[in-house]
Coordinates of C-alpha atoms in Angstrom, one line a residue:
M17 CA 57.8 150.0 173.7
S18 CA 55.5 151.1 176.5
K19 CA 55.4 148.8 179.6
L20 CA 52.6 150.8 181.2
I21 CA 50.2 148.1 181.3
E22 CA 49.2 145.4 183.8
V23 CA 47.9 142.0 182.9
P24 CA 44.5 141.5 184.5
A25 CA 43.5 138.4 186.4
P26 CA 41.2 135.9 185.0
W27 CA 37.6 137.2 184.4
P28 CA 35.4 135.7 187.1
E29 CA 32.4 135.0 184.8
A30 CA 32.0 132.6 182.0
F31 CA 31.4 133.8 178.4
D32 CA 28.4 132.5 176.6
G33 CA 29.3 131.5 172.9
E34 CA 31.5 134.4 172.0
I35 CA 34.3 135.8 174.0
I36 CA 34.0 139.5 174.4
H37 CA 36.4 140.4 177.2
P38 CA 35.7 143.5 179.2
E39 CA 39.5 144.0 179.8
L40 CA 41.4 142.7 176.9
Y41 CA 41.7 142.8 173.1
L42 CA 42.0 139.2 171.8
W43 CA 43.4 138.1 168.5
D44 CA 44.9 135.2 166.5
A45 CA 44.0 131.8 167.6
W46 CA 45.5 128.1 168.3
G47 CA 44.6 125.5 170.7
F48 CA 43.8 121.7 171.1
S49 CA 40.9 119.5 172.3
V50 CA 40.3 116.4 174.5
A51 CA 36.9 115.0 173.4
N52 CA 34.5 118.0 173.9
E53 CA 37.0 119.8 176.1
L54 CA 38.6 122.7 174.1
H55 CA 41.6 124.8 175.1
L56 CA 41.9 128.1 173.2
Y57 CA 45.1 130.3 173.2
C58 CA 45.3 133.7 171.7
L59 CA 47.3 136.9 171.8
A60 CA 46.0 139.6 174.3
V61 CA 46.7 143.1 175.4
P62 CA 44.8 145.2 178.0
K63 CA 42.3 147.9 176.7
K64 CA 43.7 150.3 179.3
T65 CA 47.1 151.3 180.8
I66 CA 47.9 151.3 184.4
D67 CA 46.8 155.0 184.8
G68 CA 43.4 154.1 183.1
S69 CA 44.2 155.6 179.7
P70 CA 42.5 153.8 176.9
V71 CA 44.7 151.6 174.5
A72 CA 43.3 151.8 170.9
A73 CA 43.1 148.5 169.1
S74 CA 45.3 149.9 166.3
Q75 CA 48.1 150.9 169.0
R76 CA 48.5 147.4 170.5
N77 CA 51.8 146.9 168.8
N78 CA 53.2 149.6 171.2
Y79 CA 52.7 147.3 174.2
P80 CA 53.9 143.9 175.2
F81 CA 51.4 141.0 174.4
H82 CA 50.7 137.9 176.4
V83 CA 49.3 134.6 175.5
R84 CA 45.8 134.1 177.0
H85 CA 44.2 130.7 177.7
F86 CA 40.5 130.1 177.6
Y87 CA 38.8 126.7 178.4
S88 CA 35.4 125.1 177.5
E89 CA 34.0 121.8 178.7
N90 CA 31.1 121.9 176.4
L91 CA 32.5 122.1 172.8
G92 CA 32.5 126.0 172.9
K93 CA 28.9 126.6 174.3
T94 CA 30.6 128.5 177.3
W95 CA 34.2 129.6 177.9
L96 CA 36.2 130.3 181.2
D97 CA 39.2 132.7 181.2
K98 CA 42.1 130.7 182.6
G99 CA 44.4 133.8 182.7
V100 CA 48.1 134.1 181.4
F101 CA 49.7 131.2 179.6
Q102 CA 52.8 133.0 178.4
Q103 CA 54.6 136.4 178.6
P104 CA 57.6 137.9 176.9
S105 CA 61.0 138.7 178.4
N106 CA 61.6 135.2 179.9
A107 CA 64.4 134.1 177.6
S108 CA 68.0 134.7 178.9
D109 CA 69.3 135.0 175.2
G110 CA 66.7 137.8 174.7
H111 CA 64.9 136.1 171.7
D112 CA 61.5 137.3 173.3
A113 CA 62.8 140.5 174.9
R114 CA 60.5 142.8 173.0
N115 CA 57.4 140.7 172.6
V116 CA 55.8 137.3 172.0
W117 CA 53.6 136.5 169.1
S118 CA 51.4 133.7 167.9
G119 CA 52.4 130.1 167.8
S120 CA 50.8 126.7 168.7
V121 CA 50.7 123.9 171.4
L122 CA 50.9 120.1 170.8
P123 CA 50.0 117.6 173.7
L124 CA 52.8 115.1 174.4
S125 CA 52.2 111.5 175.5
D126 CA 53.5 112.4 179.1
G127 CA 50.8 115.0 179.7
R128 CA 53.1 118.0 178.9
L129 CA 52.7 120.4 176.1
A130 CA 55.1 121.5 173.3
V131 CA 54.8 125.0 172.9
A132 CA 56.0 126.8 169.7
Y133 CA 55.9 130.7 169.6
T134 CA 57.2 133.7 167.7
G135 CA 59.8 135.6 169.8
I136 CA 60.4 139.2 169.0
R137 CA 63.9 140.6 169.7
E138 CA 64.5 144.2 171.0
R139 CA 66.1 146.0 168.3
G140 CA 64.6 149.5 168.9
K141 CA 61.6 151.4 167.4
E142 CA 62.9 151.4 164.0
K143 CA 63.1 147.5 163.9
P144 CA 60.1 146.4 166.0
F145 CA 59.6 143.1 163.9
V146 CA 62.7 141.0 164.3
Q147 CA 61.2 137.5 164.5
N148 CA 62.4 134.2 165.5
L149 CA 60.8 130.7 165.9
A150 CA 61.3 129.0 169.2
I151 CA 59.9 125.9 170.9
G152 CA 59.7 125.1 174.6
I153 CA 58.0 122.5 177.0
A154 CA 55.2 123.4 179.3
N155 CA 54.2 121.1 182.3
S156 CA 50.6 121.6 181.8
A157 CA 48.1 123.4 179.6
Q158 CA 47.5 126.0 182.2
T159 CA 50.9 128.1 181.9
M160 CA 54.5 128.2 180.7
G161 CA 55.4 129.9 184.0
D162 CA 58.8 131.6 183.8
K163 CA 60.1 129.0 181.3
S164 CA 61.2 130.0 177.9
G165 CA 61.9 127.9 174.7
K166 CA 64.8 127.2 172.4
V167 CA 65.4 129.2 169.2
L168 CA 65.2 126.8 166.1
F169 CA 65.4 129.3 163.4
C170 CA 66.3 133.0 163.3
P171 CA 67.1 135.3 160.4
E172 CA 69.8 137.0 162.5
L173 CA 71.5 133.8 163.7
H174 CA 70.8 131.4 160.7
E175 CA 70.7 133.9 157.7
A176 CA 73.0 132.1 155.4
S177 CA 71.3 128.5 155.8
L178 CA 67.8 130.1 155.6
R179 CA 68.6 132.0 152.4
A180 CA 70.4 128.9 150.9
A181 CA 67.0 127.1 151.5
G182 CA 65.0 129.7 149.4
Y183 CA 63.6 132.0 152.1
F184 CA 63.6 135.5 151.5
F185 CA 64.7 138.4 153.9
A186 CA 66.0 141.9 153.3
E187 CA 69.6 142.8 154.0
K188 CA 70.6 141.9 157.5
D189 CA 70.5 145.5 158.8
Q190 CA 66.9 145.8 157.5
I191 CA 65.4 142.8 158.8
G192 CA 62.4 143.7 161.0
L193 CA 62.0 147.2 159.8
A194 CA 58.6 148.8 160.7
G195 CA 58.1 150.1 157.1
G196 CA 58.6 146.6 155.5
E197 CA 61.1 145.0 153.3
N198 CA 62.2 145.9 149.7
N199 CA 58.7 147.8 149.0
G200 CA 56.9 144.8 150.4
P201 CA 55.3 143.7 153.7
I202 CA 57.2 143.4 157.0
T203 CA 59.5 140.5 157.7
A204 CA 57.6 137.1 157.6
W205 CA 59.0 134.6 160.1
R206 CA 56.2 133.9 162.5
D207 CA 53.4 131.8 163.6
P208 CA 55.0 128.4 164.1
F209 CA 52.6 125.5 164.1
L210 CA 53.4 122.1 165.4
I211 CA 52.2 119.0 163.8
A212 CA 52.1 115.4 164.8
D213 CA 52.5 114.0 161.3
T214 CA 50.9 110.5 161.7
L215 CA 51.2 110.0 158.0
D216 CA 55.0 110.0 158.2
E217 CA 56.5 107.2 160.6
K218 CA 60.2 108.3 160.0
Q219 CA 59.7 112.2 160.8
P220 CA 56.6 112.2 163.0
Y221 CA 56.9 115.8 164.2
K222 CA 56.8 118.8 161.9
L223 CA 56.8 122.6 162.0
V224 CA 55.3 125.1 159.5
W225 CA 55.3 128.8 159.7
A226 CA 54.6 132.0 157.8
A227 CA 57.5 133.0 155.5
K228 CA 58.3 134.8 152.2
K229 CA 59.8 133.5 149.0
S230 CA 60.4 136.9 147.6
A231 CA 59.8 140.6 148.9
T232 CA 56.2 140.4 147.7
Q233 CA 55.5 136.6 147.5
C234 CA 54.4 135.0 150.7
A235 CA 54.8 131.3 151.4
F236 CA 55.1 128.9 154.4
G237 CA 58.1 127.2 155.8
T238 CA 58.4 123.5 156.8
A239 CA 60.8 121.7 158.9
S240 CA 61.0 118.2 160.6
I241 CA 61.7 118.5 164.3
N242 CA 62.7 116.5 167.2
L243 CA 60.9 116.6 170.5
S244 CA 62.1 113.6 172.3
N245 CA 63.5 113.9 175.7
E246 CA 63.5 117.7 175.5
D247 CA 66.2 117.4 172.8
I248 CA 64.4 120.1 170.8
S249 CA 66.0 120.5 167.5
A250 CA 65.4 120.8 163.6
T251 CA 66.3 117.7 161.7
Q252 CA 65.5 118.9 158.3
L253 CA 64.5 122.2 156.8
F254 CA 62.5 122.3 153.6
G255 CA 62.3 125.3 151.3
P256 CA 59.3 127.7 151.1
T257 CA 56.0 126.3 149.8
T258 CA 53.6 128.6 147.9
L259 CA 49.9 128.3 147.3
P260 CA 48.1 128.1 144.0
D261 CA 46.2 131.5 144.3
D262 CA 48.9 133.6 146.1
D263 CA 48.6 136.3 143.4
E264 CA 45.4 137.3 145.4
F265 CA 47.2 138.2 148.7
T266 CA 50.6 139.5 149.9
Q267 CA 50.6 138.2 153.4
L268 CA 50.1 134.6 154.7
E269 CA 49.4 134.4 158.5
L270 CA 48.8 131.5 160.9
P271 CA 49.3 128.7 158.5
Q272 CA 47.8 125.7 160.4
I273 CA 48.0 122.2 159.0
Y274 CA 45.9 119.3 160.3
V275 CA 46.4 115.5 159.3
D276 CA 43.4 113.8 157.8
E277 CA 44.4 110.1 158.3
Q278 CA 40.9 108.9 156.9
N279 CA 41.7 110.4 153.5
K280 CA 45.6 110.4 153.6
R281 CA 45.7 114.1 153.2
Y282 CA 46.7 117.4 154.8
V283 CA 44.3 120.3 155.4
L284 CA 45.6 123.8 155.6
I285 CA 43.8 126.7 157.2
A286 CA 45.3 130.1 156.7
A287 CA 44.6 133.8 157.0
T288 CA 45.7 136.2 154.2
T289 CA 45.9 139.9 153.7
T290 CA 46.7 142.3 150.9
R291 CA 48.6 144.7 153.2
T292 CA 51.9 146.0 151.8
S293 CA 52.6 148.6 154.6
E294 CA 52.0 149.0 158.2
A295 CA 50.9 152.5 157.5
Q296 CA 47.7 151.3 155.6
S297 CA 44.5 151.7 157.3
E298 CA 42.3 148.7 158.2
S299 CA 39.9 149.6 155.5
E300 CA 42.6 149.5 152.8
V301 CA 43.4 145.9 153.6
D302 CA 41.4 142.9 152.5
K303 CA 41.4 139.9 154.9
R304 CA 40.3 136.5 154.1
I305 CA 40.4 133.0 155.8
R306 CA 41.3 130.2 153.3
L307 CA 41.3 126.4 153.1
Y308 CA 43.5 124.1 151.1
T309 CA 44.4 120.4 150.8
A310 CA 47.5 118.5 149.6
P311 CA 48.8 114.9 149.5
S312 CA 52.0 116.0 151.3
L313 CA 53.0 118.9 153.4
T314 CA 55.1 120.4 150.5
G315 CA 52.1 120.1 148.1
P316 CA 51.0 120.4 145.6
W317 CA 48.3 122.4 147.4
Q318 CA 44.8 122.8 145.9
K319 CA 42.0 125.2 146.8
A320 CA 39.4 123.5 148.8
G321 CA 36.5 125.0 146.8
T322 CA 36.3 124.5 143.1
Q323 CA 36.6 128.2 142.4
T324 CA 38.3 129.6 145.5
S325 CA 40.2 128.8 148.6
E326 CA 38.3 131.4 150.6
V327 CA 35.8 130.1 153.2
G328 CA 32.5 131.8 153.4
G329 CA 30.5 132.7 156.3
L330 CA 33.4 134.3 158.1
E331 CA 33.1 137.8 157.1
S332 CA 34.8 140.2 159.7
L333 CA 36.8 137.3 161.1
F334 CA 40.5 136.6 160.8
G335 CA 43.2 134.4 162.3
M336 CA 40.9 131.2 162.7
T337 CA 42.1 128.0 164.2
V338 CA 40.7 124.3 164.3
L339 CA 40.0 123.6 168.0
K340 CA 38.6 120.1 167.2
A341 CA 39.4 118.1 163.9
D342 CA 36.9 115.4 163.9
F343 CA 37.9 113.7 160.5
E344 CA 35.7 110.6 161.3
N345 CA 32.8 112.7 160.7
D346 CA 34.3 115.1 158.2
T347 CA 33.9 118.1 160.5
L348 CA 36.3 120.9 161.6
Y349 CA 35.2 122.9 164.7
C350 CA 36.9 126.3 164.4
M351 CA 37.0 129.7 166.2
A352 CA 38.3 133.1 165.1
P353 CA 38.3 136.5 166.4
Y354 CA 36.6 139.6 165.0
T355 CA 38.7 142.1 163.1
E356 CA 38.5 145.8 163.4
A357 CA 35.8 145.9 160.6
T358 CA 33.0 145.1 162.9
A359 CA 30.8 146.6 165.7
P360 CA 32.9 148.5 168.2
E361 CA 32.0 146.2 171.1
Q362 CA 33.2 143.1 169.1
I363 CA 36.6 144.4 167.8
L364 CA 39.3 142.0 168.6
S365 CA 37.0 139.6 170.6
F366 CA 36.2 135.9 169.6
A367 CA 33.1 135.0 167.6
P368 CA 31.2 131.8 168.4
I369 CA 32.4 128.4 167.3
V370 CA 31.7 127.3 163.7
K371 CA 32.0 124.1 161.9
I372 CA 33.2 123.2 158.3
D373 CA 31.9 120.3 156.5
L374 CA 34.9 118.6 154.8
N375 CA 32.5 116.9 152.3
E376 CA 32.2 120.0 150.6
I377 CA 35.9 120.0 149.5
G378 CA 36.1 119.8 145.7
R379 CA 32.3 119.7 145.4
V380 CA 31.3 123.4 145.7
Q381 CA 32.5 126.6 144.4
K382 CA 33.3 128.1 147.9
I383 CA 33.5 126.2 151.3
S384 CA 31.3 127.8 154.0
A385 CA 31.5 127.7 157.6
K386 CA 28.3 127.4 159.6
P387 CA 27.2 128.2 163.2
V388 CA 27.5 125.1 165.7
Y389 CA 24.8 126.6 168.0

């Protein structure tokens, strides 16, 4: 992997509505809110190398990512670039030696953040996708500093127990191959999302992530976890959970689940693709953002629309997150980056914030996202 890039300092000017960064590609999203203050985190990579050579969006996997932090004090009307939150190669055991991928943050009662992320091990250019799930603690929303997390689940370290629970991986020497697994997409063991499960008093903290049930059937994983006194550990591993329309896609990305106490249900936002190979061009891959609900984390999950789980009004967007879940008013405030299938100046930048009316669930054929401003 090329290291010939330099992470830029925070951009000095505020972004109005959308975040089109002059120096960075931005994609995938997670975050949290405090009233109308929003914290957005995403993956980022510079648009130029140290010597000024351009970095193509399609080549970003050749460079180390970092997690960028943006802040809004007015519900997404304007955004400030707060700089680097997390960088790879901090872990002494090498679980993030090659890269760091998407994850989540969860505010704790003492003001710190639990930070879940995907660590990528260094296994050479033939195996660039050896993923593991890790959790650490940040002292503030601003940065992880040089701290790293603890690995909870790793296909290399915990292969037998993960397979026994029903998760799919290729043979051990083929995990993380660039060309995918058993004629299917690449290894799926990423995007860990932390949940404060207020509907479960006995196991209040959960983790979900993107996984596979077979070489070509995607799913999400679930575990109960312990975050008390920094004793980060998994207390129970559940088997893979599938979705009712998973015959329409091959990859599940960024599964993010929110607890709707008002209606005693769980709401899942996820991104899906039809990718079967990393060699496919972007034009060959269908990308969607989908919404589901369920009475429990492990299902049964139902499509939010009466006909489809797809969310309308999000064309050319992917990897969306809910920055503020206002269940009292049945509204999700969401943000997502543009894909490569958009205007050149918008590629891998963030579109303006949108809202989803949860009253539409089960009442319309397709749920639609609408502009906030």
